[in-house]
Each structure stands twice: as structure tokens, then as C-alpha cells.
XYZ file of C-alpha atoms in Angstrom:
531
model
C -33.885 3.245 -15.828
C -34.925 3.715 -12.160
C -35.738 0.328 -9.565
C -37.829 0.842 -6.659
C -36.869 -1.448 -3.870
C -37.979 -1.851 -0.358
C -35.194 -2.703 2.970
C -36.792 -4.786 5.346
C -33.977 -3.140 7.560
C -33.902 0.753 7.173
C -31.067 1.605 9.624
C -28.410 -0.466 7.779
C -25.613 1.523 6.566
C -25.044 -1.248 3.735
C -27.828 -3.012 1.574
C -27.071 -6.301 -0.730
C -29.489 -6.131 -4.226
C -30.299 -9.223 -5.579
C -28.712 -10.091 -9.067
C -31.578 -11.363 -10.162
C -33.343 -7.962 -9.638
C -30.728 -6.158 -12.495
C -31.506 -5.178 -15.889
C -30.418 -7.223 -19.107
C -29.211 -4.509 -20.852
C -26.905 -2.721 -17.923
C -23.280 -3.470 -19.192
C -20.476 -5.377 -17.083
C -18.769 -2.684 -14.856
C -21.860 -0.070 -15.545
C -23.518 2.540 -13.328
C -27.626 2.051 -12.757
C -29.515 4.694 -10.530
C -31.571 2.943 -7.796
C -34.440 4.865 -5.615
C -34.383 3.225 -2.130
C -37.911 3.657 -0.390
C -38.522 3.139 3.339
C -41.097 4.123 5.212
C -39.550 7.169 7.202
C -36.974 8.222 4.427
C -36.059 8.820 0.703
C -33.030 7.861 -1.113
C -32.088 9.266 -4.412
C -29.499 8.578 -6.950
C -27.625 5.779 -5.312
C -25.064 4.302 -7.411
C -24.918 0.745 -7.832
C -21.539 -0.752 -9.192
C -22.010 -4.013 -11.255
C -19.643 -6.036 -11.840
C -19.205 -9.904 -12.988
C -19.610 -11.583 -16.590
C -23.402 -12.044 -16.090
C -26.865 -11.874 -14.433
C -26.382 -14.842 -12.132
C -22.734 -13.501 -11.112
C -23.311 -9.769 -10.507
C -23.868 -8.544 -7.148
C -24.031 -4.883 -5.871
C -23.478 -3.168 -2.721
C -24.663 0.171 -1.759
C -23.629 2.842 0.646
C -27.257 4.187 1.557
C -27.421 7.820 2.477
C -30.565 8.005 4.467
C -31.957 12.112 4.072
C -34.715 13.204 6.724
C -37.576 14.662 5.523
C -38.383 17.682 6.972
C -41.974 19.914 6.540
C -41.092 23.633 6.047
C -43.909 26.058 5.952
C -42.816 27.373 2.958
C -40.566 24.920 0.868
C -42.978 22.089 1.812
C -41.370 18.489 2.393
C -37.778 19.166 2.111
C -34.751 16.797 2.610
C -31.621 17.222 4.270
C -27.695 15.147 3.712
C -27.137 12.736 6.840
C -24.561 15.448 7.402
C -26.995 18.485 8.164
C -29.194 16.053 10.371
C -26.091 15.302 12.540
C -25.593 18.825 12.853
C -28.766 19.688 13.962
C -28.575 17.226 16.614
C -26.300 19.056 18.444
C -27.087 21.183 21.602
C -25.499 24.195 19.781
C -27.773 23.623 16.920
C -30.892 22.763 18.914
C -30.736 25.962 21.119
C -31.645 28.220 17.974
C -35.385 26.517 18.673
C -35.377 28.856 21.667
C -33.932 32.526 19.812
C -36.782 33.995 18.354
C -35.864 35.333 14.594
C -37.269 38.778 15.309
C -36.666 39.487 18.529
C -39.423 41.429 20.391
C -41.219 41.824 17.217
C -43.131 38.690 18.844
C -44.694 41.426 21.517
C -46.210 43.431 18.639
C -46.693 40.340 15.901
C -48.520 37.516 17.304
C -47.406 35.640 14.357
C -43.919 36.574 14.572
C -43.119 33.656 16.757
C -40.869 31.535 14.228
C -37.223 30.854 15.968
C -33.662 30.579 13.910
C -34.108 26.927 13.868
C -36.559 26.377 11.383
C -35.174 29.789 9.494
C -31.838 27.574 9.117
C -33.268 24.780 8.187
C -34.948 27.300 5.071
C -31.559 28.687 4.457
C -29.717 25.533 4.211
C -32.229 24.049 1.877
C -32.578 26.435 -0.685
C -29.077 27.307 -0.475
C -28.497 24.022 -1.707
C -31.299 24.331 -4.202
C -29.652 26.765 -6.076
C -26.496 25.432 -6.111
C -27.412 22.335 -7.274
C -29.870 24.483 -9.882
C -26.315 26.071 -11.299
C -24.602 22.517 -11.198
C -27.167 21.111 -13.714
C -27.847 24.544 -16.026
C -23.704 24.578 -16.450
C -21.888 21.577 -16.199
C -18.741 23.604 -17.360
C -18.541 25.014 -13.985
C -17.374 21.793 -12.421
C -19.662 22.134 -9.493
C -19.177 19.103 -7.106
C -21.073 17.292 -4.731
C -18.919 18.386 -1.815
C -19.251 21.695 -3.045
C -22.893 21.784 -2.508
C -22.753 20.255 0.405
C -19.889 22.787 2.252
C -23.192 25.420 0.851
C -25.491 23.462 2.457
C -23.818 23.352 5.566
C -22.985 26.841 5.772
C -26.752 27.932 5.423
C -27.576 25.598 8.078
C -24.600 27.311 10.334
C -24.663 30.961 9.297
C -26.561 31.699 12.037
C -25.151 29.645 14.892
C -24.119 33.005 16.850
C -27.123 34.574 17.685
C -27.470 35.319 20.843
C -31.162 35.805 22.918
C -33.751 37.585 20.992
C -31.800 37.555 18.002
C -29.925 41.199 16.485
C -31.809 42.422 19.909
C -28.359 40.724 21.707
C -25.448 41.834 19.309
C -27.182 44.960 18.412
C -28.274 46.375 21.575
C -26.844 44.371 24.484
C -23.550 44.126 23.880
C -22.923 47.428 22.706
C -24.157 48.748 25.659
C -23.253 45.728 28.557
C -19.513 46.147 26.619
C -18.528 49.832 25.154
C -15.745 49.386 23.184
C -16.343 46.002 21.959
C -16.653 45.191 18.465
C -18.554 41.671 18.053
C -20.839 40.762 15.481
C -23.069 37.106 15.867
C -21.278 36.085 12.706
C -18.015 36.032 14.803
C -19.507 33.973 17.338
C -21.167 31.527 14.938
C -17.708 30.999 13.729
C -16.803 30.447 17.220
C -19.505 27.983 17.716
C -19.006 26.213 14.866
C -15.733 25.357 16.300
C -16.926 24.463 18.895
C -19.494 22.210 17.693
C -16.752 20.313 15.202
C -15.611 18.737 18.776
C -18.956 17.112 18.546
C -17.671 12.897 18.192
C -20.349 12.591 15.938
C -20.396 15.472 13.305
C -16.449 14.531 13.136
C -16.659 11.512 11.915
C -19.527 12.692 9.439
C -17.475 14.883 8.296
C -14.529 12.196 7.779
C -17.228 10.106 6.438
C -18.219 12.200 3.914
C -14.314 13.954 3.151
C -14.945 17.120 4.050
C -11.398 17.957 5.333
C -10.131 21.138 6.636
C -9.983 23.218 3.421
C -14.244 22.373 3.212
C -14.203 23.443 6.910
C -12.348 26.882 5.773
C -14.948 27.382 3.210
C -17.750 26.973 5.072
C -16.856 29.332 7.478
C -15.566 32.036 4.963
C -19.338 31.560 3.334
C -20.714 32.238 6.568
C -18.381 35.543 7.643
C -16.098 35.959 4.990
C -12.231 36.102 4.653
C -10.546 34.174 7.432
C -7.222 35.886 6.676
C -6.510 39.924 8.037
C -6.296 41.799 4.379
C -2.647 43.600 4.489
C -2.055 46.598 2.300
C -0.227 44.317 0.063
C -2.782 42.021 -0.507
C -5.492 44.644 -1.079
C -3.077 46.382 -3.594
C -2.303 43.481 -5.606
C -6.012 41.907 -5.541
C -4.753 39.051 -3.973
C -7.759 36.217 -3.508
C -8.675 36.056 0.280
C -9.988 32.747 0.164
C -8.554 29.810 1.609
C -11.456 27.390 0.770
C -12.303 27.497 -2.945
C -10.085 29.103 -5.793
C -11.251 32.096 -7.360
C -13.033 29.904 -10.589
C -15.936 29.106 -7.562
C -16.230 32.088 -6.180
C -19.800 32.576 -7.325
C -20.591 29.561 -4.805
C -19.558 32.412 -1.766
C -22.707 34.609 -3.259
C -24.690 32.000 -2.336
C -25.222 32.073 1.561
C -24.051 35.752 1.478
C -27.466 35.954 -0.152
C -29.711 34.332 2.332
C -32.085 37.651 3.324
C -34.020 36.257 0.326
C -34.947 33.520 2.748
C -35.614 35.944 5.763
C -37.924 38.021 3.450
C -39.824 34.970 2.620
C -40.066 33.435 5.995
C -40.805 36.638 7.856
C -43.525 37.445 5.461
C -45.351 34.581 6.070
C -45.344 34.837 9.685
C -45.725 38.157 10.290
C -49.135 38.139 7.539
C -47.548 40.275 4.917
C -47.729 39.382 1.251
C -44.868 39.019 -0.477
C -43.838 39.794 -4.577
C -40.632 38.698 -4.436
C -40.731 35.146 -6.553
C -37.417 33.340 -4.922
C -37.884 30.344 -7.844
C -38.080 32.228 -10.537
C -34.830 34.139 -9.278
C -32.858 30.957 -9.384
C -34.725 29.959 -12.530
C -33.040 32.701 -14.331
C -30.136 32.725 -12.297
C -26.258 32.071 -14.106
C -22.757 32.690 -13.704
C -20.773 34.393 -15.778
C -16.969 36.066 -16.185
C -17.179 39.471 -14.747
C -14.571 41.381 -17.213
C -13.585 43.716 -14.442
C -11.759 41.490 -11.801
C -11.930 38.323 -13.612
C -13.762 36.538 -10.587
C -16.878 34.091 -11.887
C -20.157 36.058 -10.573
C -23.892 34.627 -10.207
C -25.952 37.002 -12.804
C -29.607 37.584 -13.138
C -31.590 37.849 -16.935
C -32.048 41.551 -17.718
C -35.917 41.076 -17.321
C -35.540 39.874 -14.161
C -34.593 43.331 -12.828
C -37.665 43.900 -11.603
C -37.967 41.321 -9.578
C -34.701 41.768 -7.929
C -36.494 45.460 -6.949
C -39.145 43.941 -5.134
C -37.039 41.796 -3.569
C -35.054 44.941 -1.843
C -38.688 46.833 -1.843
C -40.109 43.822 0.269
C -36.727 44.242 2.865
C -37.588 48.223 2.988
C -40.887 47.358 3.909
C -40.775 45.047 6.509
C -38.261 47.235 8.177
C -40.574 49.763 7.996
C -43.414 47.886 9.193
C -41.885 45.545 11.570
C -38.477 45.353 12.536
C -38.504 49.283 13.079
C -41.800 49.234 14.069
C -42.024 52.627 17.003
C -43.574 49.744 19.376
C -41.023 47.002 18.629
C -37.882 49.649 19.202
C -39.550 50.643 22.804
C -40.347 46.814 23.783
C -36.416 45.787 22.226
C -35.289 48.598 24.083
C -37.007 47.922 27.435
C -35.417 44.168 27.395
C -32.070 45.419 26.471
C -32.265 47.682 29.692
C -33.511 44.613 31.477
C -30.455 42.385 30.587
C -28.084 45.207 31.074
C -29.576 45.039 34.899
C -29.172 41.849 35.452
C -25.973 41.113 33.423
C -24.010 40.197 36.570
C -26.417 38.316 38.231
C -27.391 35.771 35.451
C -24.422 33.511 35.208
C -23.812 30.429 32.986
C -21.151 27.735 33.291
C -18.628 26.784 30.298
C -15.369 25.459 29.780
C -13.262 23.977 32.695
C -15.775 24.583 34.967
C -15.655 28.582 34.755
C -18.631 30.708 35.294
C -19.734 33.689 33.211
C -22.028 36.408 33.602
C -24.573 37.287 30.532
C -22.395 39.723 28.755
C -18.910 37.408 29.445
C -20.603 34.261 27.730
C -19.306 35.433 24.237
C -15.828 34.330 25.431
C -16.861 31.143 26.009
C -18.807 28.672 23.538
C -19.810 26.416 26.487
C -21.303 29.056 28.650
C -23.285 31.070 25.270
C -24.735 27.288 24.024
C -26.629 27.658 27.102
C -27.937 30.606 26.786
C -31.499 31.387 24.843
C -34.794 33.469 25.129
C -35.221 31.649 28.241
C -33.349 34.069 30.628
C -36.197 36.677 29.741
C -38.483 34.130 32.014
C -35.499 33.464 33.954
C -35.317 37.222 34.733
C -39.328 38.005 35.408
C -39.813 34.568 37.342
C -36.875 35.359 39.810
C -37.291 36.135 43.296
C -33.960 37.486 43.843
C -33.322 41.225 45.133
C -30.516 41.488 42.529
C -32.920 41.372 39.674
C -35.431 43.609 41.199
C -35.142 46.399 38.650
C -34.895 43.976 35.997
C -37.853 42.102 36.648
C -39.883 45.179 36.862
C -38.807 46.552 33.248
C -39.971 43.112 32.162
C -42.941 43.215 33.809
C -43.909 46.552 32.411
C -43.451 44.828 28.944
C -45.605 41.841 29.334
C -48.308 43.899 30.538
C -48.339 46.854 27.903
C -47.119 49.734 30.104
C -44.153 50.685 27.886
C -42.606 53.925 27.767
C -44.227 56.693 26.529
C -43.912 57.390 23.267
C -43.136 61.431 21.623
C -43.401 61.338 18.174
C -40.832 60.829 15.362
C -39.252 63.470 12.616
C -37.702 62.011 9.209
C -35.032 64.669 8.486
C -33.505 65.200 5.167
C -31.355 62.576 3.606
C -27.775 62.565 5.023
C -28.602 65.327 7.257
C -27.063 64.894 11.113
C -29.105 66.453 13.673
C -27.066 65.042 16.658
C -26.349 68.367 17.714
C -29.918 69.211 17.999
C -31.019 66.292 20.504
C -29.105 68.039 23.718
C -31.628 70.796 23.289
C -34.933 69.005 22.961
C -33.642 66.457 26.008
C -32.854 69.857 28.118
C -35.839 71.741 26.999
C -38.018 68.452 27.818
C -36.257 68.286 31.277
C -37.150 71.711 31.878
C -40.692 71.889 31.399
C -41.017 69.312 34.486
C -39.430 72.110 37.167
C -36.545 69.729 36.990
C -38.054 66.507 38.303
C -36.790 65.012 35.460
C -33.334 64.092 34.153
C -32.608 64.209 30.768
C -31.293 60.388 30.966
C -35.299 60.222 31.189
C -35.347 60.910 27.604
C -34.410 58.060 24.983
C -33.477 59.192 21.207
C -33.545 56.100 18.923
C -32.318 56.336 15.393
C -33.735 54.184 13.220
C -31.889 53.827 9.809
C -33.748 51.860 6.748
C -32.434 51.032 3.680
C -31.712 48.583 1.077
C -29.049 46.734 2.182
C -26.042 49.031 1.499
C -27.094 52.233 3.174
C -27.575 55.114 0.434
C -25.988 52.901 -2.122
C -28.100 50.720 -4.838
C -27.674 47.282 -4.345
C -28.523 46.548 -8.324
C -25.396 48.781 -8.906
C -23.477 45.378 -7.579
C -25.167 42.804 -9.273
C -24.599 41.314 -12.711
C -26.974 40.617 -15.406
C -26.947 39.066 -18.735
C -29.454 38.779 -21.886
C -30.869 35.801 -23.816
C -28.868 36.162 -26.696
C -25.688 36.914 -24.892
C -25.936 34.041 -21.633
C -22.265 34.516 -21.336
C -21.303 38.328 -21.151
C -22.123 40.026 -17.730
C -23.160 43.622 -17.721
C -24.360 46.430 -15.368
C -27.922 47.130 -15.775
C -28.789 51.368 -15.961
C -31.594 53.126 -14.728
C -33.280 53.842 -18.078
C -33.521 50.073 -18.514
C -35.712 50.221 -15.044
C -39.407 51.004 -15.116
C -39.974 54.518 -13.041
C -42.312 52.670 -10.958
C -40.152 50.258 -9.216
C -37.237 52.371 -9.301
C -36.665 54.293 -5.885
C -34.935 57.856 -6.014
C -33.925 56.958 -2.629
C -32.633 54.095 -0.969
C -31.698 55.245 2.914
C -33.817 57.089 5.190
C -33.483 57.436 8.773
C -36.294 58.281 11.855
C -36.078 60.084 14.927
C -37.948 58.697 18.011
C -38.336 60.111 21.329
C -39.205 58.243 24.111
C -39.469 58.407 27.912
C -38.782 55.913 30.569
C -41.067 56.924 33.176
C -44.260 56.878 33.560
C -46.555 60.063 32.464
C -49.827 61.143 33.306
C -52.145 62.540 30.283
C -51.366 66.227 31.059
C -47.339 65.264 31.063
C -47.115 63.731 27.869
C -49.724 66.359 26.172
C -46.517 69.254 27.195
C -44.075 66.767 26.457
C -45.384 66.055 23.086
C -45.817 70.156 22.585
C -42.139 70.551 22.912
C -41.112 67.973 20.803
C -43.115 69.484 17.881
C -41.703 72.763 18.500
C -38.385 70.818 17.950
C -39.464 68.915 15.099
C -40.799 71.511 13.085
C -37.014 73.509 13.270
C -35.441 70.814 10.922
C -36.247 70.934 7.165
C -38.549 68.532 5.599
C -39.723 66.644 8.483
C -42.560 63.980 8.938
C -44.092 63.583 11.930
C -46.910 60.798 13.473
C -47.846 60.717 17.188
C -49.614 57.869 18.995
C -52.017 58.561 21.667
């Protein structure tokens, strides 16, 4: 049965129950179930050892786990392991409240203002929601509680390493602050995880709840995969690359790896566009089973569920479309990015033993990059200094709508490269100005949108099974997919021209002329112009 009692004394990490208070029937050395209520928390499924010969000598102590309750827009009143709340505690957990999710989407969407915290928070509850969903459909898989939890915590972590304005940083920034360099925010949120394990606190949650260092490995190969370089040896004999779980869980590493369900959700809602994609009836449906092939245990989806999966990608492809390759969102993200490339030497921040680093150097140093947030974009156009004159004014021309002038766009044929072409329109454009203008006037941004795996289909990598076979994964075919949900494409890329100076009317009007000259030489183009 289930007892409801009320501590006078909610922060105690030990309650005492009354023997009086147990059941008749519970047998000596039995487990009861006990809901704790107080008035700022819930407690479920505490287990109550009794011991003694009878009523008047049994007596039961309790560890009490006390989970905060927190109200997501679109989960509703979710709660979260003592663990997590530690966690999020931290200064390199509470910065994410300051990195907008999509980046300077927020200067196009007023809605768009949501920030990685709460999109964590999302992550790391349903993450464990459908772990815990597979722990109670298939007890054979010897799911444990530390199991769910090491999910848990990895959706609450996987995106630790974003840097300001989100992919804007790691995608645009850094590329272009640092040539050469290849570094990802998943590298860095490994980084700060480390870093944030120093934290006195999470340590001794950690040791408080046994996670040890194989749970930490796991965690961190959910959030960015194999910790270990693969050798030709290993890849040749299919050696497993995990350190963390043996390859019987490794459906639990699908998990996380899944999480743009969550981003589709959550950037739907804020950005006002409806959503198909049903994320419970996913995990309603959702199983793991033996995939023949390589043997590894794989999370698989009901046949009829195919659909669904579709609009999940479908939704994706349309909010790239709509929003995070938005023509006005590329020129605003590509304004700040020339704005933080200006002042990248003159914003410092201070980390480890004292030592100072500059914007771009802060993703040496965990110390220096927990400090650093959306804020330096107000750090930058507040400034008086000389240094971040040019900088201030890019900004500037952002907050007040005079971005750069915008050419049109051309959607050439699939796979085609027309790289070649683009010295040609920039010299012809540079031309038609008597030479006043250079063609490093000219900006050419290729915008690439797809499924998730470029001009692959994703369904070709996921597993299904049918109701009267729950145990044998298969590949679903195209002639099992209904015509109208089934893309014959699933890549396409844009062209966009855009200048970084200011034009008067007649300007752009010849500027726009040449570009469609340009445009119309490559086969099977779509154009749209914005005046």
C-alpha cells in the first residue's frame, strides 16, 4: 500500500516513522513504499526497511531524497534527483541562463528568447522519462537506477559548452577568430564538465549517490561519444568504444544522442510554430531490440509509427527553413560574428592561476569561458573604448535594423558546387561600382538544410519492429511509407548574397540586376528578393 506522512522538519537528511504508523500485514524484514509530502517537495518510492518481531518493536529509518519541482513550459511540473539540482547550482551550469538557444534568431523572433538553461532542464527530464519508460516496458534489460540517472545527468550536461549566442560561437566565431582549429561545443562541454566535477559539492553527490568514475565515463561518452581515439585495429575488429556501459546497454547511448526531439519541441513553442511531432507517443511505442547485424541492443520504433518519426525530421527541415536559416537571421548572426571577431583581443576574461584570455583564447581555459555569456554583446555596444569602435558600430547597426543589404538567393541543383562561379558575380558586382567597391564587400553564405545526415535518410538508420514480432528489428522500405510524407529529397542548399555597406536605392536596384544575370546561368534555380 502507499502512507502519506508529513515532516515537521523538511531539510533533514534522515526521518524516524513511528511503529505504530506500520501496517499489520507488512512481514518482519519486508519492503513498504512510503510517499513523503512537504510543502516545497515530493518524495516517491522511499523504501522503508522493517525489521523486529512486531508492531511495538519495529522502527524504520529513511534516507529522504528530496526532488525539486520545477515548471517547464512544456513538460509541466517536472522533478529533478538531488543530483541534477546540485548541478545546476553551479556557476558553469547557471551561465547557460544567459546563452540564448537560437542565437540571433531572438532579433527576428520576438519569442525566440528561451536560453540553454531551461532547454537542459527539458532534455534532462525527458531523457530520463524514457529511460525509465524502457526500464518498466522490459525488465529483462536490467536497466538500473544509476543507469537512469548517468542519462539524466548527461541531458542536463550535453550542452555545457556552448559558447555566446549559442552554434553562432562554435559555428561562426571560432572558425573565423581561429582558422585551422577544429572545436566543436561538445568538446568544451566535456571540458566543462570537468571542470565543474571540482565543484566540493557535486563531488560528494556524486560519492553520495555511487556514481564512480566508470558513470562519469558514460556520461560524457553520451554527451560526445567515444572517449578513446578509434585505431585501425579497433575499427577492423568492431571493437566496442565504450568505456562506460558494455555493449548489452548500448541502446541507453541513443538516448541523449537523440535530444533534437526536445529542441524541435521547445523551439516550436517559442518561436509560434505548430508542431506534429507527438514526443509521448514516440516513447510510448518505443523498444529495444537485438539488431542481427552487429549484435549491439538498439531502441526501435512500431512500424506504424513511421510516420511520425517523418514529421519529426519534417518539423527539423522546417524550422531550419523558417528560422534558423532564416535570410535575416544569417545577416544579423553574421553581423555579430564580425563584431566579436573585432573585438576578440580587447574583451578579456580571467581563468585559472590568475591568467587572462582574450574572447577567442577562453576555450583553453574552463575558468575564463564560465564567464563568458550573451552579455559581452552589451559589453561590446555599451563600451566607450576606441578599441571597440568598429565593433560597437556593427552592433549598433543590428539593434537598430540597418543590416546589410540583402541580393537575393539561388537554390542550385542537388549536389551541384558552384564555388567556382562566386569569383565572377563578386568581380562583376565590384565592377559595376567604377571600382569603389572591393569584392570583400560582397558576403556569399551557404546555407545547407537537411535532415540530420546531409543527403542521407535518417529512417535508413533506425530500427523498427511489429506487434506480432516485439522482438525482431527490421529496416523499414519506402513502399511501406505513404508518398505524402515521404521526401524525394532530403539536402538542399541556398545561395545568399549580401553586402556590408551601405546602398542607396539606385545601388542595390544594379546590384540586384547582376546577381540575376548570375543566377539565372545555373540550372534549376529559385530565386526571392526582399525590398
Amino acid at each position: 500500500g502507499e502512507i502519506m506522512y508529513k515532516l515537521e522538519n523538511h531539510l533533514a537528511d534522515q526521518c524516524v516513522i513511528s511503529p505504530s504508523t506500520f501496517p499489520e500485514n507488512v512481514p518482519v524484514g519486508g519492503l513498504i513504499t512510503v510517499s513523503i509530502y512537504t510543502q516545497k517537495v515530493y518524495v516517491h518510492n522511499c523504501i522503508l526497511l522493517v525489521n523486529g518481531a512486531n508492531n511495538e518493536e519495529r522502527l524504520a529509518h529513511c534516507n529522504v531524497m528530496f526532488h525539486q519541482v520545477f515548471n517547464d513550459p512544456i513538460h509541466g511540473h517536472v522533478e529533478l534527483h538531488p543530483l541534477l539540482c546540485k548541478i545546476i547550482d553551479t556557476p558553469q551550469f547557471q551561465r547557460l541562463r544567459n546563452i540564448k538557444q537560437l542565437g540571433g534568431a531572438y532579433y527576428v523572433y520576438p519569442g525566440a528568447s528561451h536560453n540553454r538553461f531551461e532547454h537542459s532542464i527539458g532534455v534532462a527530464h525527458l531523457a530520463g522519462q524514457f529511460a525509465r519508460a524502457l526500464k518498466e516496458r522490459q525488465p529483462e534489460l536490467r536497466i538500473k537506477k544509476k543507469d537512469i540517472l548517468c542519462v539524466e545527468v548527461a541531458g542536463l550536461c550535453h550542452d555545457l559548452g556552448h559558447g555566446p549566442f549559442s552554434h553562432l560561437f562554435d559555428g561562426n566565431f571560432i572558425p573565423k577568430a581561429c582558422p585551422g582549429r577544429k572545436w566543436k561545443h561538445e568538446k568544451a562541454s566535456i571540458a566543462m564538465f570537468n571542470h565543474l566535477m571540482k565543484n566540493k559539492g557535486v563531488k560528494s553527490a556524486m560519492e553520495k549517490y555511487r556514481l564512480d568514475e566508470k558513470d562519469r565515463d558514460f556520461i560524457k561518452e553520451m554527451i560526445f561519444g567515444p572517449l578513446k581515439t578509434k585505431t585501425s585495429e579497433s575499427m577492423e575488429s568492431k571493437e566496442w568504444p565504450y568505456k562506460g556501459r558494455t555493449k548489452d546497454k548500448s541502446f541507453l547511448y541513443e538516448i541523449v544522442s537523440n535530444k533534437r526531439n526536445v529542441d524541435c519541441l521547445m523551439d516550436s513553442l517559442h518561436l509560434g510554430m505548430k508542431n506534429s511531432f507527438d514526443h509521448c507517443r514516440f516513447i510510448k511505442f518505443a523498444r529495444v531490440c537485438k539488431v542481427a547485424e552487429d549484435g549491439e541492443w538498439q531502441i526501435c520504433i512500431r512500424d506504424k509509427e513511421v510516420s511520425n518519426i517523418y514529421e519529426m525530421f519534417h518539423t527539423r527541415s522546417r524550422l531550419h527553413r523558417r528560422a534558423y536559416q532564416h535570410k535575416t537571421n544569417k545577416i544579423i548572426e553574421l553581423m555579430i560574428t564580425e563584431a566579436f571577431v573585432k573585438a576578440d583581443k580587447h574583451i578579456c576574461r580571467k581563468g585559472s592561476k590568475g591568467k587572462t584570455f582574450t574572447l577567442s583564447e577562453t576555450i583553453k581555459d574552463m575558468e575564463a569561458y564560465t564567464k563568458l555569456t550573451d552579455h559581452i554583446f552589451d559589453e561590446i555596444l555599451n563600451s566607450s573604448s576606441d578599441d571597440l569602435k568598429e565593433a560597437r558600430e556593427i552592433l549598433q547597426k543590428v539593434i537598430t535594423r540597418k543590416l546589410y543589404p540583402y541580393l537575393g538567393q539561388t537554390k542550385p541543383k542537388q549536389n551541384q558546387d558552384i564555388t567556382e562561379g562566386f569569383t565572377e558575380l563578386k568581380r562583376k558586382l565590384a565592377e559595376v561600382f567604377d571600382g569603389t567597391r572591393k569584392q570583400g564587400d560582397f558576403k556569399i553564405i551557404v546555407s545547407k538544410i537537411d535532415f540530420g545526415m546531409k543527403h542521407k535518410n535518417p529512417i535508413d538508420n533506425l530500427r523498427f519492429y511489429k506487434k506480432d514480432e516485439p522482438d525482431k528489428a527490421f529496416k523499414i522500405s519506402d513502399d511501406q511509407v505513404s508518398d505524402f510524407v515521404l521526401p524525394s529529397i532530403f539536402s538542399e542548399q541556398w545561395i545568399r548574397v549580401y553586402w556590408n555597406k551601405s546602398l542607396s536605392r539606385k545601388e542595390l536596384k544594379a546590384a540586384r540586376e547582376i546577381f540575376e544575370n548570375w543566377r539565372q546561368k545555373i540550372p534549376h534555380p529559385e530565386v526571392t528578393f526582399s525590398y
